[in-house]
mmCIF file of C-alpha atoms in Angstrom:
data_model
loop_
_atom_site.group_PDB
_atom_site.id
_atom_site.type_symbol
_atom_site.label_atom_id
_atom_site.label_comp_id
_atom_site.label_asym_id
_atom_site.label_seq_id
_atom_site.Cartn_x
_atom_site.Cartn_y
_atom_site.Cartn_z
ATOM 1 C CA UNK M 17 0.000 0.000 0.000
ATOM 2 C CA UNK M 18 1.580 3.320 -0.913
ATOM 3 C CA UNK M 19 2.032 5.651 1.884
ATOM 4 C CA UNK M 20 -0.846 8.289 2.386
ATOM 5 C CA UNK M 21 1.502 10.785 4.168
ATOM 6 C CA UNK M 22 4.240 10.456 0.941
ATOM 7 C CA UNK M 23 1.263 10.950 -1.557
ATOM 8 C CA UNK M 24 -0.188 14.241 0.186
ATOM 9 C CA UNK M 25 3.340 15.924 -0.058
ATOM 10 C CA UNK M 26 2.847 15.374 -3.294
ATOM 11 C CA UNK M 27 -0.511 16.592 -4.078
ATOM 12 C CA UNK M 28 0.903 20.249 -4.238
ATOM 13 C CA UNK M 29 2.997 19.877 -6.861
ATOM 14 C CA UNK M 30 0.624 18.096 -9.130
ATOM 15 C CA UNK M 31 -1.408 21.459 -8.795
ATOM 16 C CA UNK M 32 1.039 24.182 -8.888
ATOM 17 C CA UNK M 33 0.920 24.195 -12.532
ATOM 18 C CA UNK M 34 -3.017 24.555 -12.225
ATOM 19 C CA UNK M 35 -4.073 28.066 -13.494
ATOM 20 C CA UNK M 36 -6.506 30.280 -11.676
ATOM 21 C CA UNK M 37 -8.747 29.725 -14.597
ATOM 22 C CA UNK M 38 -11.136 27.293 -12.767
ATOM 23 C CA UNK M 39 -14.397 26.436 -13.860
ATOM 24 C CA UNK M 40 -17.280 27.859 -11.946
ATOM 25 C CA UNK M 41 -19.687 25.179 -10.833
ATOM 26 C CA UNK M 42 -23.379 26.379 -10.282
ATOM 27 C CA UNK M 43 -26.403 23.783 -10.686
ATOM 28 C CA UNK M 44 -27.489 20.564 -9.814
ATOM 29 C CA UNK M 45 -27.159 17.843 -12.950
ATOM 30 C CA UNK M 46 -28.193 14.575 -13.290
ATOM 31 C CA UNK M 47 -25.301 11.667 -13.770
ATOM 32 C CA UNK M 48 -25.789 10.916 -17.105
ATOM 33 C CA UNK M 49 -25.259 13.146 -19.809
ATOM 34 C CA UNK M 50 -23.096 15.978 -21.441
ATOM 35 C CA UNK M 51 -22.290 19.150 -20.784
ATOM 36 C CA UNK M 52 -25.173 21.255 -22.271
ATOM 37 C CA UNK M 53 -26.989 17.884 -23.320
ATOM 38 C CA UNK M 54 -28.595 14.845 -21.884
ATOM 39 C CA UNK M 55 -31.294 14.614 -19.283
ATOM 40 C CA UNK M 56 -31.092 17.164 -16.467
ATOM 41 C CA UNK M 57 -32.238 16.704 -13.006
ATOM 42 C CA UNK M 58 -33.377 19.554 -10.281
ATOM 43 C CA UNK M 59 -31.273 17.827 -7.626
ATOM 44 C CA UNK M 60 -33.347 20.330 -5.027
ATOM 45 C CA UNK M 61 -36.765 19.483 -6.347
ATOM 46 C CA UNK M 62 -35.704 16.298 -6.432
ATOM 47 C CA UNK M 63 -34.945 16.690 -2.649
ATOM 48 C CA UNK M 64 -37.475 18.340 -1.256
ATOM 49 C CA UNK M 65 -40.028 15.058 0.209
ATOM 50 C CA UNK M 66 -37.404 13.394 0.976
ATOM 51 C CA UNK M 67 -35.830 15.021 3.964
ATOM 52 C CA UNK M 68 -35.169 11.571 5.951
ATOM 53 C CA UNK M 69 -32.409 10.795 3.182
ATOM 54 C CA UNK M 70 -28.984 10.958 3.866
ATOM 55 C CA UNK M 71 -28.777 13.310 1.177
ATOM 56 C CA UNK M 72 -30.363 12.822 -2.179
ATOM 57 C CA UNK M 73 -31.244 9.365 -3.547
ATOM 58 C CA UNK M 74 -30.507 9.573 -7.430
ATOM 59 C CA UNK M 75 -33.825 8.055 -8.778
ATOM 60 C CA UNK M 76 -33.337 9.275 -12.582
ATOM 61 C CA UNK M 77 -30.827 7.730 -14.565
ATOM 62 C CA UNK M 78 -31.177 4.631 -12.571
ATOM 63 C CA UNK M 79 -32.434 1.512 -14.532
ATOM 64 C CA UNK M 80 -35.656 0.585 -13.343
ATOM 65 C CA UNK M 81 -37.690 -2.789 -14.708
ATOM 66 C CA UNK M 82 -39.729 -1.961 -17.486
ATOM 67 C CA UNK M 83 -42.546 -4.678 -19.063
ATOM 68 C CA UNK M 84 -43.136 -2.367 -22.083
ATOM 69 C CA UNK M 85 -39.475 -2.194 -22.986
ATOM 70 C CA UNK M 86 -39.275 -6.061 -22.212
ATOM 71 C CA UNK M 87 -42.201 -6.993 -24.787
ATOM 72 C CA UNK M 88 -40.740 -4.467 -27.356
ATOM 73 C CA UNK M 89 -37.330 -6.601 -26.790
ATOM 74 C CA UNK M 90 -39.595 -9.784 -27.952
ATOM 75 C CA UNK M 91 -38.219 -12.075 -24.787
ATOM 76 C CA UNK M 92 -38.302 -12.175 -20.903
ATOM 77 C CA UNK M 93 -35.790 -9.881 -19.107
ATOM 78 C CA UNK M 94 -34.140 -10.388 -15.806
ATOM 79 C CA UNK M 95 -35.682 -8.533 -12.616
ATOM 80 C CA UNK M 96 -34.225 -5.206 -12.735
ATOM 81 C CA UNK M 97 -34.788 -2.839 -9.847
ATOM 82 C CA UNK M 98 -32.570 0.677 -8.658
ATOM 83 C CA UNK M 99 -30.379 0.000 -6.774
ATOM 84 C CA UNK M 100 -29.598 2.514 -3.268
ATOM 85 C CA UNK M 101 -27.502 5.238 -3.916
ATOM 86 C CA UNK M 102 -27.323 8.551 -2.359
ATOM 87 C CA UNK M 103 -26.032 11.248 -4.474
ATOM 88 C CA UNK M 104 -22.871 12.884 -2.992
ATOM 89 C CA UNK M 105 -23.505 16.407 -5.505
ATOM 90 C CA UNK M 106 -24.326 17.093 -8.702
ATOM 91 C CA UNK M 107 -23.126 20.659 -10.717
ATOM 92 C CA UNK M 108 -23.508 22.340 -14.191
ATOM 93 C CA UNK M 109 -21.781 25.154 -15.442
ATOM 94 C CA UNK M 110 -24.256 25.700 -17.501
ATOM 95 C CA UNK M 111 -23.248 28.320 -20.575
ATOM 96 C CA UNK M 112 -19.380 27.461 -19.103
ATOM 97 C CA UNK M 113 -19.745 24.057 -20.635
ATOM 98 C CA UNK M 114 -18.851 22.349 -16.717
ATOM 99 C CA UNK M 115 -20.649 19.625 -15.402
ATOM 100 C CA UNK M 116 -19.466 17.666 -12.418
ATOM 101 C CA UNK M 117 -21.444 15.314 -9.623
ATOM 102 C CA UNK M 118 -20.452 12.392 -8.051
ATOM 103 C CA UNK M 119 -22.475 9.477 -5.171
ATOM 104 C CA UNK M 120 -21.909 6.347 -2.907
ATOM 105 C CA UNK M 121 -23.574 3.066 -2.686
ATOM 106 C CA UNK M 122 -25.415 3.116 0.424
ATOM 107 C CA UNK M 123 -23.479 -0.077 1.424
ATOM 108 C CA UNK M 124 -20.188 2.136 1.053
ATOM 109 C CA UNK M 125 -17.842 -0.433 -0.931
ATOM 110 C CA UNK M 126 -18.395 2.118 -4.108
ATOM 111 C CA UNK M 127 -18.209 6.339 -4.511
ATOM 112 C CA UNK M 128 -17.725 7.578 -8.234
ATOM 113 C CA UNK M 129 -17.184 10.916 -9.540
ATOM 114 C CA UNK M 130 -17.323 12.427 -12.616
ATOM 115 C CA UNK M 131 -16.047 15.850 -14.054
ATOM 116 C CA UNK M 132 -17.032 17.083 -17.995
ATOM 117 C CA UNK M 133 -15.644 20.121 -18.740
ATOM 118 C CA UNK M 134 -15.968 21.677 -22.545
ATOM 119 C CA UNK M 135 -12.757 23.063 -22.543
ATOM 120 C CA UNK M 136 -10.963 25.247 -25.534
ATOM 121 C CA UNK M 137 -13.670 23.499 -28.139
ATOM 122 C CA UNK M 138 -16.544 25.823 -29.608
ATOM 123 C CA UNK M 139 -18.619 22.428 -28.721
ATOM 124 C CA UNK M 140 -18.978 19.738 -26.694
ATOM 125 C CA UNK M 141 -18.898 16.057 -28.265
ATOM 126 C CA UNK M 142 -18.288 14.197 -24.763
ATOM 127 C CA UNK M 143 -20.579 12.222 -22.710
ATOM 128 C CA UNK M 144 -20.895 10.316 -19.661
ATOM 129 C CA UNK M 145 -22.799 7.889 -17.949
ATOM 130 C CA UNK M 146 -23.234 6.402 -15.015
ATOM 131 C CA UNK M 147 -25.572 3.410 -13.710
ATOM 132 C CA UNK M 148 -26.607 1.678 -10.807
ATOM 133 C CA UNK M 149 -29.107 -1.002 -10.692
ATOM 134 C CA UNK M 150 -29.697 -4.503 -9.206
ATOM 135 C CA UNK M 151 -30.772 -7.655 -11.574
ATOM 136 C CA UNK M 152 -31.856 -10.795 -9.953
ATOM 137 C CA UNK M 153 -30.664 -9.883 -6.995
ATOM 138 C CA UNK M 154 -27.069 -8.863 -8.026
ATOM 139 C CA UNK M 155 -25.611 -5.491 -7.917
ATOM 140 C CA UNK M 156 -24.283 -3.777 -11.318
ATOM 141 C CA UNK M 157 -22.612 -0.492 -11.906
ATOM 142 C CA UNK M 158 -21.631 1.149 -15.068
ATOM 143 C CA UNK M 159 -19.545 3.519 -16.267
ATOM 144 C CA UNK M 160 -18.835 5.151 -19.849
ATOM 145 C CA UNK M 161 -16.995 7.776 -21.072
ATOM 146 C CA UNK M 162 -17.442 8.625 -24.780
ATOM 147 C CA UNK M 163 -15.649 11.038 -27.118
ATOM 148 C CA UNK M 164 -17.363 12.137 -30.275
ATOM 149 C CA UNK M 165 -15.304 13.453 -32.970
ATOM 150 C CA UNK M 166 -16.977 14.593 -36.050
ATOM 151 C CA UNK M 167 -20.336 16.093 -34.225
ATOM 152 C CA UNK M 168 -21.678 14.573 -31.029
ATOM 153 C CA UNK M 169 -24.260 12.455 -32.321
ATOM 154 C CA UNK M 170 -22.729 9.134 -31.864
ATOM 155 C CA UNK M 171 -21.198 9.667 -28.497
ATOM 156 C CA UNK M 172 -24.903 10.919 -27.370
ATOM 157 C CA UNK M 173 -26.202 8.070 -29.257
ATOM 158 C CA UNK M 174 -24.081 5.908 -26.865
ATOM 159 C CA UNK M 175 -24.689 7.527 -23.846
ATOM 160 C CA UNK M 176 -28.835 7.112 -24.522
ATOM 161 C CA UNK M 177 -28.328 3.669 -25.671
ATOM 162 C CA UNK M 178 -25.336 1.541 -24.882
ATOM 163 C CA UNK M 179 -26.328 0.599 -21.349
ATOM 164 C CA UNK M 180 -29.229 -0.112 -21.945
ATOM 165 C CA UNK M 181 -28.752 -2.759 -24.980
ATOM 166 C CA UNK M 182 -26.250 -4.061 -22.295
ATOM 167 C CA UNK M 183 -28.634 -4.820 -20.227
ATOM 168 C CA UNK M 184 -31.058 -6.527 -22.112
ATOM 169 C CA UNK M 185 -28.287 -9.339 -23.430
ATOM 170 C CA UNK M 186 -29.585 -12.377 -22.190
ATOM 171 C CA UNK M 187 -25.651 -13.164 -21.848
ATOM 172 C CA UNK M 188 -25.565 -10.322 -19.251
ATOM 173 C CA UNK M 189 -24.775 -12.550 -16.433
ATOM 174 C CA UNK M 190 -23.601 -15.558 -17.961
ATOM 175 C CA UNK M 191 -21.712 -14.436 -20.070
ATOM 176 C CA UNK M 192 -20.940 -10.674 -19.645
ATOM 177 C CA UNK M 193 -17.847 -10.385 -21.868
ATOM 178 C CA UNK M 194 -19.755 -12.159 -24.889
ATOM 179 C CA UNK M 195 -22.784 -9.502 -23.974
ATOM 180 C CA UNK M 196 -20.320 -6.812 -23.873
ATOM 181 C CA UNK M 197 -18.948 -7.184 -27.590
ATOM 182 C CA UNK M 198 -21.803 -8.059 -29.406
ATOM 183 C CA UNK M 199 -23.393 -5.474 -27.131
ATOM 184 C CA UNK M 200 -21.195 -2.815 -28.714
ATOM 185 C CA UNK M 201 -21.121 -4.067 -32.451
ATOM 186 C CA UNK M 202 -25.218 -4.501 -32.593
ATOM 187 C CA UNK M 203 -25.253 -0.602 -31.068
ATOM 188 C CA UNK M 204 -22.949 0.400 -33.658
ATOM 189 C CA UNK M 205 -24.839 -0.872 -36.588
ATOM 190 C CA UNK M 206 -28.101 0.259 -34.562
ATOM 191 C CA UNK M 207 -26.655 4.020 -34.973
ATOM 192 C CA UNK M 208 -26.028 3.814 -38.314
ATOM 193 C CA UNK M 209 -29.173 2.690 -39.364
ATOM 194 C CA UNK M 210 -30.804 5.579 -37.096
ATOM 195 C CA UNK M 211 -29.034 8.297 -39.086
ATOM 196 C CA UNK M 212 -31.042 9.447 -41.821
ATOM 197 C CA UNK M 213 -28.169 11.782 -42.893
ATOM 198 C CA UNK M 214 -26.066 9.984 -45.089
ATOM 199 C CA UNK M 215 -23.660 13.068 -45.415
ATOM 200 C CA UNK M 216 -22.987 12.756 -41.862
ATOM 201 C CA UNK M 217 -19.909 11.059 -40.164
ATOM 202 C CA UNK M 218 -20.396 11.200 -36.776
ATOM 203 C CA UNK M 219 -17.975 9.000 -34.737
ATOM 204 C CA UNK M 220 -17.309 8.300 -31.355
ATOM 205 C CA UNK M 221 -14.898 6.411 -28.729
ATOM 206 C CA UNK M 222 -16.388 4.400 -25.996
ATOM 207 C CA UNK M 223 -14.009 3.721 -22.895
ATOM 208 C CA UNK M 224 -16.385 1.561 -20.246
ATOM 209 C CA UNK M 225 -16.492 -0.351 -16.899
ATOM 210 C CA UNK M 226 -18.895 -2.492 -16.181
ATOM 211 C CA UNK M 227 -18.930 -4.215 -12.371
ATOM 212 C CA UNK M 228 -20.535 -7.093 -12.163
ATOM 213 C CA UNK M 229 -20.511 -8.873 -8.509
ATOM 214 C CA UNK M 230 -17.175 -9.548 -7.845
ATOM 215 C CA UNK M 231 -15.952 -8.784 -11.577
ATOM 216 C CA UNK M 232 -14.800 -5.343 -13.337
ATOM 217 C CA UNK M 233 -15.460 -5.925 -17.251
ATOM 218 C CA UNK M 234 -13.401 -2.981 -18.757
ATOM 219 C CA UNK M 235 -14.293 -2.647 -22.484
ATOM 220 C CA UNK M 236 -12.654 -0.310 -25.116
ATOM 221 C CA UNK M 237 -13.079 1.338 -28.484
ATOM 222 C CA UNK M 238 -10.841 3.829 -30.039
ATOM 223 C CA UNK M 239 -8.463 6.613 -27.431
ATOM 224 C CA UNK M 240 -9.902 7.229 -24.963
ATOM 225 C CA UNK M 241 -8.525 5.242 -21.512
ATOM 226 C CA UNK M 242 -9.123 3.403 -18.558
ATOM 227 C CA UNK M 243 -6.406 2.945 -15.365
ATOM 228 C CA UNK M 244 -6.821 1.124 -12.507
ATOM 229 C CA UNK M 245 -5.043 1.430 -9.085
ATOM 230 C CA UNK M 246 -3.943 -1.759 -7.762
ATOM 231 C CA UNK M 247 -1.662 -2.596 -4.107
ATOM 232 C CA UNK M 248 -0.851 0.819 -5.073
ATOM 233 C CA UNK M 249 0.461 0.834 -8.322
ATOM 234 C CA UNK M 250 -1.194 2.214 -11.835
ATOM 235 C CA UNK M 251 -2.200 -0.216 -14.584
ATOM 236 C CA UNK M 252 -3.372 0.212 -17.504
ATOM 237 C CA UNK M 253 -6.308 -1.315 -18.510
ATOM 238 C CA UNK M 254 -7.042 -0.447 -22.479
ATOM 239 C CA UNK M 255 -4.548 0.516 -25.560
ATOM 240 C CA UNK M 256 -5.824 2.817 -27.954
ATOM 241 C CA UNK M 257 -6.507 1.929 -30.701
ATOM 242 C CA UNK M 258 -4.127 3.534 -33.407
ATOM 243 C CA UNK M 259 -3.887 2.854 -36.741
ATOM 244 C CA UNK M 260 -0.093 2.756 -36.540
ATOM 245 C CA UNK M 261 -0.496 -0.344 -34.182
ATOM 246 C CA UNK M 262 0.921 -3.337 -36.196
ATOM 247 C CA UNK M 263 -2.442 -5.439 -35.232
ATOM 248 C CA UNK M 264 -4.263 -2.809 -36.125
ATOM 249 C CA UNK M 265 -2.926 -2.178 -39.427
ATOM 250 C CA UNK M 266 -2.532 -5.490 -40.371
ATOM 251 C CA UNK M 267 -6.604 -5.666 -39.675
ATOM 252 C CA UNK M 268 -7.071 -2.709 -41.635
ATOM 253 C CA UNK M 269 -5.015 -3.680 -44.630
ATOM 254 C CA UNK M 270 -6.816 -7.500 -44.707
ATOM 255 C CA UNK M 271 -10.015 -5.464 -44.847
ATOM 256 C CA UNK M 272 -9.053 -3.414 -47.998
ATOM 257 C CA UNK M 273 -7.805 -0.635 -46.345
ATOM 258 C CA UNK M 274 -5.175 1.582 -46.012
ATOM 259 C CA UNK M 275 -3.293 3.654 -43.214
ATOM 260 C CA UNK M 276 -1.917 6.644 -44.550
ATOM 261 C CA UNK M 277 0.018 9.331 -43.087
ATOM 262 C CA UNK M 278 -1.077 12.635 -42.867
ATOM 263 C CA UNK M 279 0.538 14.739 -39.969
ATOM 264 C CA UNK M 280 -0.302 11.301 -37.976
ATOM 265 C CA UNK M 281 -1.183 7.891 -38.963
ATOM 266 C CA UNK M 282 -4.890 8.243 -40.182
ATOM 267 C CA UNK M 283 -7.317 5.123 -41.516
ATOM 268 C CA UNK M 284 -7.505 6.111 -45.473
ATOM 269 C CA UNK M 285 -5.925 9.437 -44.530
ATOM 270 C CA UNK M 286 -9.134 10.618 -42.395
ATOM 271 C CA UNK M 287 -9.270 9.243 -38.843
ATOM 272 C CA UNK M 288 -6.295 9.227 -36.580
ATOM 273 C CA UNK M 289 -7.864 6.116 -34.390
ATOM 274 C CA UNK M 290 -8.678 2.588 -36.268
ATOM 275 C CA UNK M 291 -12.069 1.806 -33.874
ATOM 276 C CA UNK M 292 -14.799 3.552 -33.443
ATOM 277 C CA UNK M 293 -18.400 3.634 -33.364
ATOM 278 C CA UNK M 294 -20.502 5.519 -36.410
ATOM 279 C CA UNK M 295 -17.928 6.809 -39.297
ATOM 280 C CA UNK M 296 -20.227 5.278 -41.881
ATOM 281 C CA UNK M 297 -17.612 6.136 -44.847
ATOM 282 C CA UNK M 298 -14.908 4.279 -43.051
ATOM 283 C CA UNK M 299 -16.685 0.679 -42.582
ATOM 284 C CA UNK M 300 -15.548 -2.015 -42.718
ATOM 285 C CA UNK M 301 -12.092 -0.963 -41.703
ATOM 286 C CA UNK M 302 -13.182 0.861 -38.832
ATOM 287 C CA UNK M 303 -14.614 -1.336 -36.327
ATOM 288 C CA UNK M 304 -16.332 -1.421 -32.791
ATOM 289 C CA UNK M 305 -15.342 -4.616 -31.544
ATOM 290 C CA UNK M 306 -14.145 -3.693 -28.267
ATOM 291 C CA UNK M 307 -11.037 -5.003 -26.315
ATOM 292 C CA UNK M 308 -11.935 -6.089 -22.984
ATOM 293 C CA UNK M 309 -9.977 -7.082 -19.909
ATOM 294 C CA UNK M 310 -11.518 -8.417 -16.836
ATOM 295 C CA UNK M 311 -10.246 -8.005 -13.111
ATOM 296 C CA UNK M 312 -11.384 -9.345 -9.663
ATOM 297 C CA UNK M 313 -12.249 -7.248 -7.258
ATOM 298 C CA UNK M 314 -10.643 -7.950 -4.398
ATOM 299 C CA UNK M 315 -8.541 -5.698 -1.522
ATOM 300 C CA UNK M 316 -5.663 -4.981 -4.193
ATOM 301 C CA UNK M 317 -8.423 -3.048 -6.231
ATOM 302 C CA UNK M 318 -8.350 0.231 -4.702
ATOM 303 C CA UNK M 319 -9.902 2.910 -8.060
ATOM 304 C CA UNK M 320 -10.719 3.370 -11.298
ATOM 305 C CA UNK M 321 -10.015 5.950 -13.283
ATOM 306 C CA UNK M 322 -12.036 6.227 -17.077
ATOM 307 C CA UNK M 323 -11.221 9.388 -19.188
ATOM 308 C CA UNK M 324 -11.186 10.744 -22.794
ATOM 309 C CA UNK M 325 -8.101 11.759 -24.525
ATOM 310 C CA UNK M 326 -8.717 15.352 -23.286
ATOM 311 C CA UNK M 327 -7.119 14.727 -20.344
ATOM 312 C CA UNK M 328 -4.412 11.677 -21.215
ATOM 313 C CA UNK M 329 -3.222 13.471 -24.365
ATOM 314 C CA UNK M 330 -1.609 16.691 -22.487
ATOM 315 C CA UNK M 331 1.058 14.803 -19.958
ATOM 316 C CA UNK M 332 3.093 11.237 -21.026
ATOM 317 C CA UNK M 333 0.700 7.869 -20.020
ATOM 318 C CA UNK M 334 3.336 7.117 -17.305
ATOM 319 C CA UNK M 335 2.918 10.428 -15.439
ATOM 320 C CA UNK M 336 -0.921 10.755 -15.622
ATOM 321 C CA UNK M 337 -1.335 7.425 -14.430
ATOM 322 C CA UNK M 338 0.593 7.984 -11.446
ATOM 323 C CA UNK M 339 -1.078 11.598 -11.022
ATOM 324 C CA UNK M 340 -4.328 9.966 -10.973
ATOM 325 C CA UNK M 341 -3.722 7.264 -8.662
ATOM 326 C CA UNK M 342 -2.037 9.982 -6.396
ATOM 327 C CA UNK M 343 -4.826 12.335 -6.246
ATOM 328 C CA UNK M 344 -7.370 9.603 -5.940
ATOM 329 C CA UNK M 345 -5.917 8.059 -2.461
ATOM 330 C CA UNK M 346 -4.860 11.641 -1.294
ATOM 331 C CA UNK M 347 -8.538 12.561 -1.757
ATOM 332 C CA UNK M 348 -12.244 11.149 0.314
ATOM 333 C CA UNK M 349 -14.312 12.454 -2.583
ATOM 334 C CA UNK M 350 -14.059 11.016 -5.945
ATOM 335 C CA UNK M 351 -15.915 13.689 -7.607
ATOM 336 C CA UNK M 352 -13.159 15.801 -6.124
ATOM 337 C CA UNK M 353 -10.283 13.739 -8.002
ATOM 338 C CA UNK M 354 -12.187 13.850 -11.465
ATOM 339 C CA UNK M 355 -12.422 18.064 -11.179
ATOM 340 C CA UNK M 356 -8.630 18.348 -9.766
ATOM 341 C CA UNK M 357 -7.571 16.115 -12.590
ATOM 342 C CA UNK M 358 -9.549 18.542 -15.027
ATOM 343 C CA UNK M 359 -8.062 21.320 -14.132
ATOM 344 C CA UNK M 360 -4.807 19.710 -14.298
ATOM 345 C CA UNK M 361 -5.425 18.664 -18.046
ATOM 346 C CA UNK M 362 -6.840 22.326 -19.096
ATOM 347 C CA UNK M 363 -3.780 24.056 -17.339
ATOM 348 C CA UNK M 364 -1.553 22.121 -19.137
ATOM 349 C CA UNK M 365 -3.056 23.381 -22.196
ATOM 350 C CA UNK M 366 -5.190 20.447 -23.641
ATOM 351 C CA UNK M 367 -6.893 22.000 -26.410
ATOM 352 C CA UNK M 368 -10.022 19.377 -26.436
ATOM 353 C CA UNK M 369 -13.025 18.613 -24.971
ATOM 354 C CA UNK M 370 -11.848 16.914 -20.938
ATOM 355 C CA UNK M 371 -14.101 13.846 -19.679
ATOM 356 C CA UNK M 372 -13.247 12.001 -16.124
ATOM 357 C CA UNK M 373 -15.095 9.569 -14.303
ATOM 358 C CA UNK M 374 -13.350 8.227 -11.224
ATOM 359 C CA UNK M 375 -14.444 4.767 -9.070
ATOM 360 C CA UNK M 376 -13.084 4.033 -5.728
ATOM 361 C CA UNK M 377 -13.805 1.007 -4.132
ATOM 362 C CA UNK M 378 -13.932 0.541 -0.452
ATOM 363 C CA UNK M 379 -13.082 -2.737 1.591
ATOM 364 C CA UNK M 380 -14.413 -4.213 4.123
ATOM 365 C CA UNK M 381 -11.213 -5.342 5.996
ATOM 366 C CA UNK M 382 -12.967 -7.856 8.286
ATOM 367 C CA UNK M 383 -14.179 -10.320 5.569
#
């Protein structure tokens, strides 16, 4: 375990080089979303009747069980119920193009925060979700971060429909990393058919953690990342997917493709990552088959970090994984470590769109 005392001497210089140009944070906003779309929440309205909470039970968002949507899907679904969670905040910057919330099981093995900031970029093409619920009696949390390059449609696509199609898999539980890729090829073709616009290319990363029991599914498609802190060291959990990488161009090429260079290494000279979901002009060379590691959840398993390339592009992988494992045991509020790490990305002058979503898990020692 790393030393607490050691990692708080170093918190302050991780922020030194963190500008006074902080985003403001002003309303309440539901968990699933992005900044200046997606379904928001009046936290206080939401509050109000329910006094006797410690805090405020998130209620939207949450997956709830649904006959209607189980007839539409033509077969039985498992039991689904929400799950208890008590939100820890929720904030929207509203025309600053901030959003950041975070909550904690009620059981208080799991907190999560998340931090979606806008950035440099005229628009936002990140989104976020986040998901608690409870089928047949076992307890499942979700996580996405998605990065939408080319307009935000497919990223918000994702976001309204990816966890959801997840859930319905009748593989879910028996199989979760089979329901996980065909999952995310089946939503894929799903958004393509749903654009009516053939002149648009909308594309988007997906960078996901799905906890299952015991079991943290990590799935991912295209650059953005996912990092783990384990016994106190950083580990990556995904590799993006370039089309430089010899796997990936040899996939590429097989398909009738090419990977050309053009200030980086781009799939027919146009996109700089070789997955992704949407791109329409680029199929079949540019896939959404995700690549998914799995990892027990035990003591060792200590947080999660997810993020888009907003924030891993500015500082070496090495350093940012350490910075984030820092400032998440140096911190008691995970929403706390997504903002700081924010910051840290926009003061170090990362020119896109910033997306963070931090897990920490909490054991129970006497088990």
């Amino acid at each position: 375990m790393v030393c607490l005392a050691s990692l708080r001497r170093a918190l302050p210089l991780l922020l030194r080089a963190t500008t006074t140009t902080t985003p403001r944070f002003l309303l309440p906003r539901a968990l699933s979303g992005g900044v200046g779309g997606g379904a928001a929440v009046d936290a206080r309205a939401l509050l109000r009747g329910h006094s006797g909470w410690r805090g405020l039970r998130v209620a939207a968002r949450m997956m709830l069980d649904s006959s209607d949507s189980a007839a539409a899907a033509g077969q039985m679904q498992p039991q689904r119920r929400a799950a208890g969670a008590v939100a820890c905040s929720a904030q929207d910057g509203g025309a600053a193009g901030y959003a950041s919330g975070g909550w904690a099981r009620e059981d208080g093995k799991l907190k999560c925060g998340y931090s979606s900031f806008r950035g440099k970029r005229a628009t936002m093409e990140d989104f976020y979700d986040v998901k608690l619920t409870e089928i047949d009696g076992q307890a499942v949390s979700l996580f996405g971060v998605f990065d939408g390059h080319g307009g935000p449609r497919a990223a918000e696509y994702l976001k309204e429909n990816l966890f959801e199609n997840l859930l319905k898999h009748p593989e879910f539980l028996t199989d979760t990393k089979l329901a996980i890729s065909e999952t995310y090829q089946k939503t894929d073709t799903d958004f393509l058919e749903s654009e009516s616009n053939a002149f648009r290319d909308d594309g988007s990363t997906a960078s996901t953690a799905v906890l299952v029991g015991g079991h943290l599914y990590v799935a991912n498609v295209g650059d953005s990342r996912a990092v783990v802190s384990k016994a106190g060291k950083a580990m990556a959990l995904s590799e993006d997917h370039k089309p430089n990488r010899s796997d990936e161009r040899k996939r590429i090429e097989n398909a009738g493709g090419v990977v050309i260079w053009a200030g980086t290494w781009r799939v027919g000279g146009v996109l700089a990552m070789s997955r992704a979901f949407g791109n329409r002009l680029l199929k079949p060379f540019v896939v959404a088959e995700p690549e998914i590691q799995e990892e027990l959840v035990n003591e060792d398993l200590e947080c999660l970090v997810l993020a888009s390339d907003g924030l891993w592009d500015v500082v070496e992988n090495e350093v940012i994984n350490h910075e984030a494992v820092s400032l998440a045991k140096t911190e008691d509020l995970p929403e706390s470590v997504a903002r700081k790490l924010t910051e840290i990305a926009y003061s170090r002058g990362s020119a896109d769109n910033i997306t963070c979503i931090v897990v920490q898990f909490h054991h129970d020692k006497t088990e």
